[in-house]
Structures are given as structure tokens and as C-alpha cells.
Short mmCIF file of C-alpha atoms and ligand atoms in Angstrom, two decimals:
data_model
loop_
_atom_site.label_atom_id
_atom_site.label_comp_id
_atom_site.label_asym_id
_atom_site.label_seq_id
_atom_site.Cartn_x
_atom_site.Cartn_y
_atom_site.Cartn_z
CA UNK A 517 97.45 137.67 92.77
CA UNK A 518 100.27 135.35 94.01
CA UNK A 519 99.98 134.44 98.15
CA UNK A 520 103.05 132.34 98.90
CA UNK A 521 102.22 130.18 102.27
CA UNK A 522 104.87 129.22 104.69
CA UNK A 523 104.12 125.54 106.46
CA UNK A 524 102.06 123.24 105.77
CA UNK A 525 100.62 122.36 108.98
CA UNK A 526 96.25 122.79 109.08
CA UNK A 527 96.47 126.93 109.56
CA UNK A 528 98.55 126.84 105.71
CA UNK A 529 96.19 124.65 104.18
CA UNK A 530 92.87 126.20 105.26
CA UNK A 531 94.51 129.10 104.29
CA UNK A 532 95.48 127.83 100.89
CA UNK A 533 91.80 126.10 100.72
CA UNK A 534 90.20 129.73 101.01
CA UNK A 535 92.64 131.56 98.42
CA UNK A 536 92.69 129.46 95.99
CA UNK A 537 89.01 128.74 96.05
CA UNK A 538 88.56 132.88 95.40
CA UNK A 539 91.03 132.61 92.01
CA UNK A 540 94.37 133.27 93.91
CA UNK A 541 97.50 131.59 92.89
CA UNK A 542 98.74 129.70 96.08
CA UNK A 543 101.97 128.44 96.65
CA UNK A 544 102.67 126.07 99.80
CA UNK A 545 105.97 126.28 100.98
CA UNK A 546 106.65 123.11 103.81
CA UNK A 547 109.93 122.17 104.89
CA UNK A 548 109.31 118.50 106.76
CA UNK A 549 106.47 117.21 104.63
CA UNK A 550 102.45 118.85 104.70
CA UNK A 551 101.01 117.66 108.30
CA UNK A 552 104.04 116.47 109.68
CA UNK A 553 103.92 118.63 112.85
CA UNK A 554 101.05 118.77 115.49
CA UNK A 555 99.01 118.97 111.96
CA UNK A 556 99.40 115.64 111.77
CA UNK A 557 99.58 114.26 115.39
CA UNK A 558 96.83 115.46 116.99
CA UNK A 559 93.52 114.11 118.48
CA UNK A 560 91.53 115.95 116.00
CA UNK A 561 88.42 116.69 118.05
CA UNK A 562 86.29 119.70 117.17
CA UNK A 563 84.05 121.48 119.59
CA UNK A 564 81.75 124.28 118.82
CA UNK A 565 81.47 125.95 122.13
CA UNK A 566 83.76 125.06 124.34
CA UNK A 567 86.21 128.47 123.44
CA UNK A 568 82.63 130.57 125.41
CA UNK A 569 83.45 133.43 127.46
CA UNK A 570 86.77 133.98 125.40
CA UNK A 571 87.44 136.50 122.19
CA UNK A 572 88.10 132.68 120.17
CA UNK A 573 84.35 131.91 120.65
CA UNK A 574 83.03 133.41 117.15
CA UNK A 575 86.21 131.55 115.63
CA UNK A 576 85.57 128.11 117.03
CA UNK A 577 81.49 128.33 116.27
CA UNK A 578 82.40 129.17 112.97
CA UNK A 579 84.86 127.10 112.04
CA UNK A 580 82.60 124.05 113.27
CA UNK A 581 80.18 124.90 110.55
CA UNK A 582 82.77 124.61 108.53
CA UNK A 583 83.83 121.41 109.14
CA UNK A 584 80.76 120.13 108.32
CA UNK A 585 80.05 122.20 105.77
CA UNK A 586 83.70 121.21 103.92
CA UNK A 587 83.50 117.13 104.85
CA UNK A 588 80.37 117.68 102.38
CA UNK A 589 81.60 119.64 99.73
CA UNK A 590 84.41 118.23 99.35
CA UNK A 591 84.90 114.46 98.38
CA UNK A 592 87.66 113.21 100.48
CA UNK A 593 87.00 111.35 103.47
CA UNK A 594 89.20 112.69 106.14
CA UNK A 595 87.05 110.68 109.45
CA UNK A 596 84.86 113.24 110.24
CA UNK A 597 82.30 112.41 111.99
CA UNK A 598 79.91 113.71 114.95
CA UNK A 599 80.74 112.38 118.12
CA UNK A 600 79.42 112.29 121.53
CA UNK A 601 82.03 113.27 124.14
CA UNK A 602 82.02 111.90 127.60
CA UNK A 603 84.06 112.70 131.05
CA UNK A 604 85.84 109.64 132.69
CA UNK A 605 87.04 109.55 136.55
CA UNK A 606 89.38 106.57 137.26
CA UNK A 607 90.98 106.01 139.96
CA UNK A 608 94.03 103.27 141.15
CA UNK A 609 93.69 104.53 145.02
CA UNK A 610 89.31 104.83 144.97
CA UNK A 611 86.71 102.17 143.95
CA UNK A 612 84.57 103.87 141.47
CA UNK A 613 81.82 100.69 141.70
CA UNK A 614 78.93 102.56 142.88
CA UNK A 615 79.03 105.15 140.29
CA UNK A 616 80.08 102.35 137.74
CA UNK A 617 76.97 100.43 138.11
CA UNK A 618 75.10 103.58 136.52
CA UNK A 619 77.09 104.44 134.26
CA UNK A 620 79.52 101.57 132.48
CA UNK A 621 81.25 101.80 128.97
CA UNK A 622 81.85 98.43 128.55
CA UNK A 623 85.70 98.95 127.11
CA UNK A 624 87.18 101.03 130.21
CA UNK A 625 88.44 98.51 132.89
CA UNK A 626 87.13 98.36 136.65
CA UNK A 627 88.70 101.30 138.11
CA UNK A 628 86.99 103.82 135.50
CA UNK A 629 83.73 105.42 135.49
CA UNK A 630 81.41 107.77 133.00
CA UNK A 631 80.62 110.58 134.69
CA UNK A 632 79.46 113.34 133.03
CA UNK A 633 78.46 114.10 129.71
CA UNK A 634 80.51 117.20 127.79
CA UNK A 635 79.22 117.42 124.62
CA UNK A 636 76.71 115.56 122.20
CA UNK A 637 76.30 114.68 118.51
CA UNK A 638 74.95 118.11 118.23
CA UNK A 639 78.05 119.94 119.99
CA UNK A 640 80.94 117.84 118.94
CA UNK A 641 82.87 116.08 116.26
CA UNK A 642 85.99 114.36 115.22
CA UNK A 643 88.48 114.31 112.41
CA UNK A 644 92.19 112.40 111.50
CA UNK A 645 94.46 115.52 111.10
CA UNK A 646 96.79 114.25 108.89
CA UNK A 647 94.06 113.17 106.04
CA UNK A 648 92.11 116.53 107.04
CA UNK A 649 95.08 118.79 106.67
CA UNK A 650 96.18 116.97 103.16
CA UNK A 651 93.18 116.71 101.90
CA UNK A 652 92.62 120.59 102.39
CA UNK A 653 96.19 120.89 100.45
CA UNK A 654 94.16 118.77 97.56
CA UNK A 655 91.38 119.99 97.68
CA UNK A 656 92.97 123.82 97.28
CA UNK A 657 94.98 122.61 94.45
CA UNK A 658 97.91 125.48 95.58
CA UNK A 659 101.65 124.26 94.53
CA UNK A 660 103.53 122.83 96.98
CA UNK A 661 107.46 123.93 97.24
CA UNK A 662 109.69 121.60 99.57
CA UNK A 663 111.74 123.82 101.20
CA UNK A 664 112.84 125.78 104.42
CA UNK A 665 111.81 129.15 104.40
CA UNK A 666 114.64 130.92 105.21
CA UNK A 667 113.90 134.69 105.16
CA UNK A 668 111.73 137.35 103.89
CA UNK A 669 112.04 139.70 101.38
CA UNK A 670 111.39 143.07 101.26
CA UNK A 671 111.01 145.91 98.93
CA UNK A 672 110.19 149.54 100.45
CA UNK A 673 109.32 148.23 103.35
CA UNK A 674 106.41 145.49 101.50
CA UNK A 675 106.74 141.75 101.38
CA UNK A 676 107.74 140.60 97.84
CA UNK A 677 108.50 137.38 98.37
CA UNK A 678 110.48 135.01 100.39
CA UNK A 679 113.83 132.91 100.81
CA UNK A 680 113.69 129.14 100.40
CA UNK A 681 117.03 127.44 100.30
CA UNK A 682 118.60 130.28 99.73
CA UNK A 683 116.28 130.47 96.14
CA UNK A 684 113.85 133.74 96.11
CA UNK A 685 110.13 132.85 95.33
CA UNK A 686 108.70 136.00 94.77
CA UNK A 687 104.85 136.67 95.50
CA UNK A 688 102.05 139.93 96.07
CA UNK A 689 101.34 138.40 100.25
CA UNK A 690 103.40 136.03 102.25
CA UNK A 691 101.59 134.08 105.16
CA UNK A 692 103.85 132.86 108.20
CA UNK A 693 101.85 129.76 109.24
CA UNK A 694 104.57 127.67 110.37
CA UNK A 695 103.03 126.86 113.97
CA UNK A 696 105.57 126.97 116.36
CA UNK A 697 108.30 127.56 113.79
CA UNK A 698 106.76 130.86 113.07
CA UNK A 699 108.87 131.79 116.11
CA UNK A 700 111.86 131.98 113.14
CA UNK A 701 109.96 134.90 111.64
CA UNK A 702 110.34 136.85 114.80
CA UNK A 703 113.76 137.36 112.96
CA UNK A 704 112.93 138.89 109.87
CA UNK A 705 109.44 140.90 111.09
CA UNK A 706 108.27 142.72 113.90
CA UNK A 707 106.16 139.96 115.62
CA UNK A 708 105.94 138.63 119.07
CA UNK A 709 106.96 135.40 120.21
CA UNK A 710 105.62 132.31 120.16
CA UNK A 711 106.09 128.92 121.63
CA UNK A 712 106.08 124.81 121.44
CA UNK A 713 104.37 123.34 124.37
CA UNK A 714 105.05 119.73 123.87
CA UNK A 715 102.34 116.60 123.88
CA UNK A 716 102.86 112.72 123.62
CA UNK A 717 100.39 110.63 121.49
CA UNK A 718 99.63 106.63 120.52
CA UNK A 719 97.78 105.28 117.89
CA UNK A 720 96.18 102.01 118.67
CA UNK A 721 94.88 99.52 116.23
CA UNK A 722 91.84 99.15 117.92
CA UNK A 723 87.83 99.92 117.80
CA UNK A 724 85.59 99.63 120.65
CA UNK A 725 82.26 98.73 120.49
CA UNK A 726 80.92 102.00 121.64
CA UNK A 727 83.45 104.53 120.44
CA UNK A 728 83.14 107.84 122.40
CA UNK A 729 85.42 111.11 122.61
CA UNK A 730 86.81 110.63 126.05
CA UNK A 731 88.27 113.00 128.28
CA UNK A 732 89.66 110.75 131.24
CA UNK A 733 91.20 112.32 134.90
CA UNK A 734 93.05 109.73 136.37
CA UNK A 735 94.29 109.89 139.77
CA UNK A 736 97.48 107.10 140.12
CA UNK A 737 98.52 104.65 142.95
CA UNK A 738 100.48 108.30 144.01
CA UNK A 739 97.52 110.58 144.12
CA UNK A 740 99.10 112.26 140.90
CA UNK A 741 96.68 113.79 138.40
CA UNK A 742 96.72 113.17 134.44
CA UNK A 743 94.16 113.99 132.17
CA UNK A 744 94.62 111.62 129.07
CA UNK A 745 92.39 112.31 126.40
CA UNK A 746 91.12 109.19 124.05
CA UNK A 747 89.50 109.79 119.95
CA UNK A 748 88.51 106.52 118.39
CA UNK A 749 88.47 107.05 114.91
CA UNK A 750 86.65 105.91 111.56
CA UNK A 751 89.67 103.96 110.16
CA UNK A 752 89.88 101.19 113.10
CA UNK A 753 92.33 103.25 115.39
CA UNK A 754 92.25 105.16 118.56
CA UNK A 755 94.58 108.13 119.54
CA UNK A 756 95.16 108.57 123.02
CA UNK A 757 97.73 112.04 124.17
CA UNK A 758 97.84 113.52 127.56
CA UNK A 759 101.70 113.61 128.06
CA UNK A 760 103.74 116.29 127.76
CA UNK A 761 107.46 116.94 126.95
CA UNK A 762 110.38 119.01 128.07
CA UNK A 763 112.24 119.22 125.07
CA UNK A 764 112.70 122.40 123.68
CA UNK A 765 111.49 123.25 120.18
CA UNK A 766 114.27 121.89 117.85
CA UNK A 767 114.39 124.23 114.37
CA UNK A 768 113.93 121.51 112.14
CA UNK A 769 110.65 119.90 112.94
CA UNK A 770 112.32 116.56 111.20
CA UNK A 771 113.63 116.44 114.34
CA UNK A 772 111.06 116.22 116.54
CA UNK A 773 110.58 113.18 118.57
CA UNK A 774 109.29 111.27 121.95
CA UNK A 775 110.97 111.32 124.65
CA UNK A 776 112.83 108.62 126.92
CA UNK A 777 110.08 106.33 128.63
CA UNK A 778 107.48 108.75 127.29
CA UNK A 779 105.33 106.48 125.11
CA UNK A 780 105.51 103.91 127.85
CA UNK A 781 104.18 106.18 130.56
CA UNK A 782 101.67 106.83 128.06
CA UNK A 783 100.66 103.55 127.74
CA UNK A 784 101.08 102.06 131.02
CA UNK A 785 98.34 105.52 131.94
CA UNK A 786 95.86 103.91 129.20
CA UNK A 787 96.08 100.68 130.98
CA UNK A 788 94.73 102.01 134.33
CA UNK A 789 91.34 102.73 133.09
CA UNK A 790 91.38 100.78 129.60
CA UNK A 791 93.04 98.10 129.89
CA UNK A 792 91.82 95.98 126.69
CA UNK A 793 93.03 99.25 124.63
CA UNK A 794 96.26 99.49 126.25
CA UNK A 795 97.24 96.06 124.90
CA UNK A 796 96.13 96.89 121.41
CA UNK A 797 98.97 97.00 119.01
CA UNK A 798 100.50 100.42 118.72
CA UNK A 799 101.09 101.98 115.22
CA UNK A 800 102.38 105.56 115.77
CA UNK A 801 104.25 106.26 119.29
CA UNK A 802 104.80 110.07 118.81
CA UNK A 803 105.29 113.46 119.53
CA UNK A 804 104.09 117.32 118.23
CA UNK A 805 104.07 121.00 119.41
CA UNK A 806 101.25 123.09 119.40
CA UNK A 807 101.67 126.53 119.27
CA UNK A 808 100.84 129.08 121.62
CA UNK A 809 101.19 133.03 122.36
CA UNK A 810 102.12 134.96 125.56
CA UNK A 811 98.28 135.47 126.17
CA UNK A 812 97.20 132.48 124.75
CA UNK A 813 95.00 133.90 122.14
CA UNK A 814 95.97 133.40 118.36
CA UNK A 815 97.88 135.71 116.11
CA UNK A 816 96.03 136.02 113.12
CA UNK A 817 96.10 139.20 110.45
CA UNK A 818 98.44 141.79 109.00
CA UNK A 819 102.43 142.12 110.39
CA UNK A 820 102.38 145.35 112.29
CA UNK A 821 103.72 147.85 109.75
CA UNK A 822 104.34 145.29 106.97
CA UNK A 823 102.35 145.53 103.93
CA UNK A 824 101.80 142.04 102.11
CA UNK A 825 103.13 140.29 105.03
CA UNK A 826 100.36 137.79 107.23
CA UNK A 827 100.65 135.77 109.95
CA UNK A 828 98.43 132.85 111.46
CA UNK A 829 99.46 130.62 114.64
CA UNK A 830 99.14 130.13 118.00
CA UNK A 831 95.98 128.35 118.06
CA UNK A 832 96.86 125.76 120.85
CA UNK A 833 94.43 123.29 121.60
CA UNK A 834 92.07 124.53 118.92
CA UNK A 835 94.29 124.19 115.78
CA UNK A 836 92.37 121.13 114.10
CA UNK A 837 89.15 123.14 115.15
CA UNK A 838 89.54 126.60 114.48
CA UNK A 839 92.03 125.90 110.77
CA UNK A 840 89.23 126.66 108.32
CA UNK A 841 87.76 130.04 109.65
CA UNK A 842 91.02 130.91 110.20
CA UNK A 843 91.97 130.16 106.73
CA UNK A 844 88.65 132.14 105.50
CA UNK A 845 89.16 134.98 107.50
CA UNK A 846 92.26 134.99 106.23
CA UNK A 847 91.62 135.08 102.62
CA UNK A 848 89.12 138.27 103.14
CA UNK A 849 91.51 139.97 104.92
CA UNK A 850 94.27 139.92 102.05
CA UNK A 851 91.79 139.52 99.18
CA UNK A 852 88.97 142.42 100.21
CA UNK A 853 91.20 143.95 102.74
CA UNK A 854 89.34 143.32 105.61
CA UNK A 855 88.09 139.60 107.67
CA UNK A 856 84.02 139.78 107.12
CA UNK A 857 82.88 136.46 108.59
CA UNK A 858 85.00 136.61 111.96
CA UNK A 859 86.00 139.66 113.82
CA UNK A 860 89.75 138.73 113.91
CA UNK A 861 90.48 142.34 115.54
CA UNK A 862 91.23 140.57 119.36
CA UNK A 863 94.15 138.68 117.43
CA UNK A 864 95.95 141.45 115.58
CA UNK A 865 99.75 141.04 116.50
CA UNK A 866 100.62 144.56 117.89
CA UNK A 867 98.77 143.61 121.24
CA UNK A 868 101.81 141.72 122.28
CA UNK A 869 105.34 143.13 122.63
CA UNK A 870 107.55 141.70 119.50
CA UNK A 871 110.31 139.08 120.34
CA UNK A 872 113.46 140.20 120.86
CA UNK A 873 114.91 137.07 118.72
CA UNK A 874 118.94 137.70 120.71
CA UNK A 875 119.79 134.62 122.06
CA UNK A 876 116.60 133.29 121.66
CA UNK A 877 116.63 130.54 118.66
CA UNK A 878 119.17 127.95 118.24
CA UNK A 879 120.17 125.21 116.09
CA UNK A 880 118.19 122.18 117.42
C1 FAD B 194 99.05 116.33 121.53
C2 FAD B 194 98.19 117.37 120.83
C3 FAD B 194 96.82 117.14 120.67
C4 FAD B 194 96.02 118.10 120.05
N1 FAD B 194 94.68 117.86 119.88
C5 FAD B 194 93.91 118.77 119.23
C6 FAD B 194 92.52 118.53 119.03
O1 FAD B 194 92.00 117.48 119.41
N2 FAD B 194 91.76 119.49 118.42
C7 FAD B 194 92.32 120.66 117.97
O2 FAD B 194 91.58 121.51 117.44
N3 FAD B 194 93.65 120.90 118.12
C8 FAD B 194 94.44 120.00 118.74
N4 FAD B 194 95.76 120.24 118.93
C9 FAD B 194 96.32 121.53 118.46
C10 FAD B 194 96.59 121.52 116.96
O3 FAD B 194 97.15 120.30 116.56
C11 FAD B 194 97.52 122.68 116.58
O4 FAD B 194 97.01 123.90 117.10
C12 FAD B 194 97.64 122.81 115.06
O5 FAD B 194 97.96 121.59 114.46
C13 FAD B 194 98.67 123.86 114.69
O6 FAD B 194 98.69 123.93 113.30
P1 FAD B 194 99.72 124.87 112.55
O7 FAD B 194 99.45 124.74 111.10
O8 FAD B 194 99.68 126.22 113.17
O9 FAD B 194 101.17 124.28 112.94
P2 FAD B 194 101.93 122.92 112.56
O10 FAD B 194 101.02 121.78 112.44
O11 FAD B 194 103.06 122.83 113.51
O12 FAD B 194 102.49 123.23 111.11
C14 FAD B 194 103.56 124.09 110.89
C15 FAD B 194 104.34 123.58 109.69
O13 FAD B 194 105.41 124.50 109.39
C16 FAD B 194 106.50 123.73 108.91
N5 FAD B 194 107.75 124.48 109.04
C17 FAD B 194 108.45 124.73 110.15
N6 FAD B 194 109.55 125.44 109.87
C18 FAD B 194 109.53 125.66 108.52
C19 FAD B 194 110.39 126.35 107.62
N7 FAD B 194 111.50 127.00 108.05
N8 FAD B 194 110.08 126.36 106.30
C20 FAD B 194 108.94 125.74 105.85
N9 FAD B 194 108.09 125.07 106.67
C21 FAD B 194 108.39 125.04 107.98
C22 FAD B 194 106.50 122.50 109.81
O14 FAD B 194 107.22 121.44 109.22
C23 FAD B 194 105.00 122.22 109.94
O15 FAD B 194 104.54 121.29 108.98
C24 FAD B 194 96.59 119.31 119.56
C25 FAD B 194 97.98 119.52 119.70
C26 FAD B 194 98.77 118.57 120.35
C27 FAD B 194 100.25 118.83 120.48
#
């Protein structure tokens, strides 16, 4: 059987992990380069229960087993690691001193505070998404087409194949995984929207002596609220995102970028509760969209109506995390016909309206 995958953001690897690992032939098709989207920009954290109470739960616990179950088995070190993850109050208006003397990390700066602990070694973990989401591509061994995926084709109403550059790459199932981009499928299939909601990142060169997964609110000289998030990873770096963009999705994700003043806000936020790591030198100032649905829950399964024809985005925050069951349950479902580890019934498309596409996309 021939799957032909479109992206190659974390959902189309995992995918292609999980299909080729069964005996399919996998083809990756990725227009910008493999992980050069949110894949590849993102903090990478993994938690296994913070999704409770919601229809993602099963997903999330089970795709934290297998993280750890595939930075074993497979030999590429992609910085995963088990983390503890702490909450940080800082404050420009409030001393924080009283609580401080309890509870110091000694690389925030004097207006920042522990104070709470959200998840343990146990609970939590970290990755860096760009090796994670390559390394999946490797470790699948699929082909990888450069291209734009273009269109899809159809023949009596099946998926046969697709359009890249205008070139037809023919196949038994096509997955749409092209995270926000997947919106462009709303023109060839009956599937409901879905959107870019835009976040800043930095990558420091810089490792403190007690690295932590910190989620930070920050209250400025203003009273204004931001909730920076900060992942110090294996390889001597440390993301830190919590901005967010008003650019609209362009449709080439080559041309995605930050936005005017938006990596300095970014840093000049680090700086009021970690000052030492705000002066760091930065190597990445960028930008990514994660994808998300109308109700906020993924799409993942069969196009309503379409034989051969899958689709798998809108994971959100929980992309990095919730890639390889997603990719497994993916494989049962168009290998035995039906997802056996995860219940992926709450994400079937036909719960949401498809997109009427008129007016909707444009040339970015
Ligand atoms: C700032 C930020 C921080 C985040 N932090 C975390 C975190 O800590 N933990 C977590 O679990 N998740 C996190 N996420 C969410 C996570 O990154 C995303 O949910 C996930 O990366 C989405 O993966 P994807 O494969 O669906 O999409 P993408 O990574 O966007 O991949 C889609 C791919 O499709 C390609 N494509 C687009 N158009 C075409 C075309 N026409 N033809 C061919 N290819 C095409 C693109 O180039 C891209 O490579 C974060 C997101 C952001 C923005």
C-alpha cells in the first residue's frame, strides 16, 4: 500500500513513523523544508495529564508513553528528557521577597518567585522539535518529495493521489497534515476550517544551573499580564515564547516571519524576571503557527465521504505532545480500518460545519 503524506511538520512524520514501521510505502510530501513550521519552533514540552477533563486526555496520556517509549527505541537523540515543571509569579509593580526567601531559583532575577509546582519528573518532559520531528522522518525511512501540494485527485469519488507542482503522485491514502496549511484542503475536500494562531519564540545560548520547565505570569510596570513560558534544553539553549502575532497566515509558510519589535518585546519580558538569560546571546528570533479548529479539539480520521482521503491537525498547544499517538492511531485507522489504541471518534471531521473556502484564502 502507498500513503502519500502532505507536510512535514510532527503530525506527518509520526504519521509516516507508524506506516512505514507496519510495511507501508510512505511518501512525505513538504513544501518549506520537514519542521520548518511550528514543528520546528516550538517549546517542545510534553505533559501527560494536563489535556484531563477533555476528549484529548486518552491522546495526550498515550502519546507520553510514547515519547518515552520512541527516545528508547530509536537511536537519535532528539533532547528528551524528563523535566520538572515549575510556576513563576513576577512582578515589576509587587515585591515578591517574602515568598522569594522560600522558594528561590537562583537564575530568575529579584522580582520573580517559584510558586507552585505543576508537574514532576514523573508527569512531565521535554524535547527540541526540530531534531524530534526529523528524526521521526529518519527514523520512518518514508521518501521525502519537495513540493507544494497543490490539489487532490480523485477517481469515483476516492483519493488516488495528489497534485505537487502541477506533477500527479499517485497513491492508495492521502493524509492532509499540513498544520495550519491544511486550511488549503478546505478547497479540494469537504472539511472544516482551520486556523494559524500566531506565537513569538527566542533561543538563547544559555544553561542555567538548575534548568526547570517554567511557566512564568508576569504582571508589568502597567499591570498588563503575559504568561511567557521558558524550556532549557539538553544542547546548551533555552527557548522562551509567550508572544503572539497578528499576521495573518501567509500560504507559503517560507514566508512566515516575526513581527516589528516582536522579538524585542520578547526579550525585554525575559529580562523582568531573568535577567542573566535575557542577556544571553540569541540564536533563533522567530515565529510559527499552531493550528487550531473552531472547537478547539483536533481533526483527526477519515474526510467525510472521501474514501482514501485522511486528515490530521489542529492540535494547538499539544502538537509536539500528542504527534506520535496521533500518528499511530492514524496508521490503524487506514491500515486495519479502524484507530485501536485511542478512541479518535470525538475528532472525526463531520462534527464541524465544512469551510466555505469563497473569499477565504489568499496569496500571502
Ligand atoms: C510558540 C509555540 C509554542 C508551542 N509549544 C508547544 C509545546 O511546548 N508542546 C506541544 O506539544 N506543542 C507546542 N506547540 C504546538 C505545536 O508546535 C503544533 O501543534 C505542531 O507543531 C503542529 O504540527 P503540524 O505537523 O500539525 O503542523 P506544522 O508544524 O505547521 O507542519 C505543517 C507543514 O506543512 C507544510 N506545508 C504547508 N503548506 C504546504 C503545501 N501546500 N504543500 C506541502 N507542504 C505544505 C509546512 O511547510 C509545514 O512544514 C507550540 C506552538 C507554538 C506556535
Amino acid at each position: 500500500m502507498k500513503v502519500v503524506i502532505c507536510g512535514g511538520g510532527v503530525i506527518g512524520t509520526c504519521a509516516a513513523y507508524y506506516l512505514a514501521k507496519r510495511g507501508t510505502d510512505v511518501t512525505v510530501v513538504e513544501r518549506a523544508g520537514v519542521a520548518n513550521g511550528a514543528s520546528g519552533k516550538s517549546g517542545g514540552f510534553l505533559a501527560m495529564d494536563w489535556c484531563r477533563g477533555t476528549p484529548v486526555d486518552p491522546l495526550s496520556r498515550r502519546s507520553f508513553a510514547l515519547h518515552a517509549e520512541l527516545a528508547e527505541s530509536i537511536g537519535i537523540d532528539w533532547g528528551y528528557r524528563r523535566v520538572e515543571t515549575l510556576s513563576v509569579a513576577a512582578s515589576q509593580r509587587q515585591g515578591l521577597s517574602r515568598l522569594r526567601q522560600r522558594n528561590a531559583l537562583g537564575w530568575l532575577g529579584s522580582n520573580a518567585t517559584v510558586h507552585g509546582q505543576l508537574g514532576t519528573p514523573e508527569t512531565t518532559a521535554q524535547l527540541t522539535p526540530d531534531l524530534f520531528t526529523k528524526g521521526m522522518l529518519e527514523a520512518s525511512g518514508a521518501t521525502l518529495v519537495e513540493g507544494a501540494v497543490e490539489g487532490i485527485l480523485l477517481e469515483d469519488g476516492k483519493a488516488a493521489g495528489i497534485l505537487v507542482d502541477g506533477a500527479q503522485l499517485m497513491a492508495d491514502a492521502v493524509v492532509i497534515a499540513m498544520g495550519p496549511w491544511s486550511v488549503l484542503a478546505c478547497q479540494w475536500l469537504p472539511l472544516p476550517g482551520v486556523y494559524g494562531l500566531k506565537g513569538h519564540s527566542l533561543v538563547f545560548r544559555y544553561t542555567p544551573d538548575d534548568p526547570k520547565a517554567l511557566f512564568v505570569e508576569l504582571e508589568d510596570i502597567a499591570g498588563d499580564i503575559s504568561t511567557p513560558e521558558v524550556m532549557p534544553r539538553t544542547d546548551g539553549t533555552t527557548y522562551v515564547c509567550g508572544l503572539s502575532g497578528e499576521a495573518p497566515l501567509p500560504v507559503n509558510p517560507s514566508h512566515v516571519g516575526t513581527e516589528k519589535g516582536g522579538p524585542e518585546k520578547l526579550r525585554a519580558m525575559t529580562e523582568l524576571f531573568a535577567p542573566e538569560l535575557s542577556r544571553a546571546e540569541i540564536l533563533a528570533s522567530q515565529a510559527c503557527y499552531r493550528p487550531v479548529t473552531q472547537d478547539g479539539m483536533p481533526l483527526i480520521g477519515q474526510v467525510p465521504g472521501v474514501m482514501g482521503a485522511y486528515i490530521a491537525t489542529g492540535h494547538g498547544v499539544w502538537g509536539m505532545l500528542n504527534g506520535p499517538a496521533t500518528g499511530e492511531a492514524l496508521a490503524e485507522l487506514i491500515l486495519d480500518g479502524a484507530a485501536a489504541t485511542v478512541d479518535i471518534a470525538p475528532f472525526d471531521a463531520s462534527r464541524l460545519p465544512p469551510l466555505d473556502t469563497a473569499n477565504f484564502l489568499r496569496e500571502g
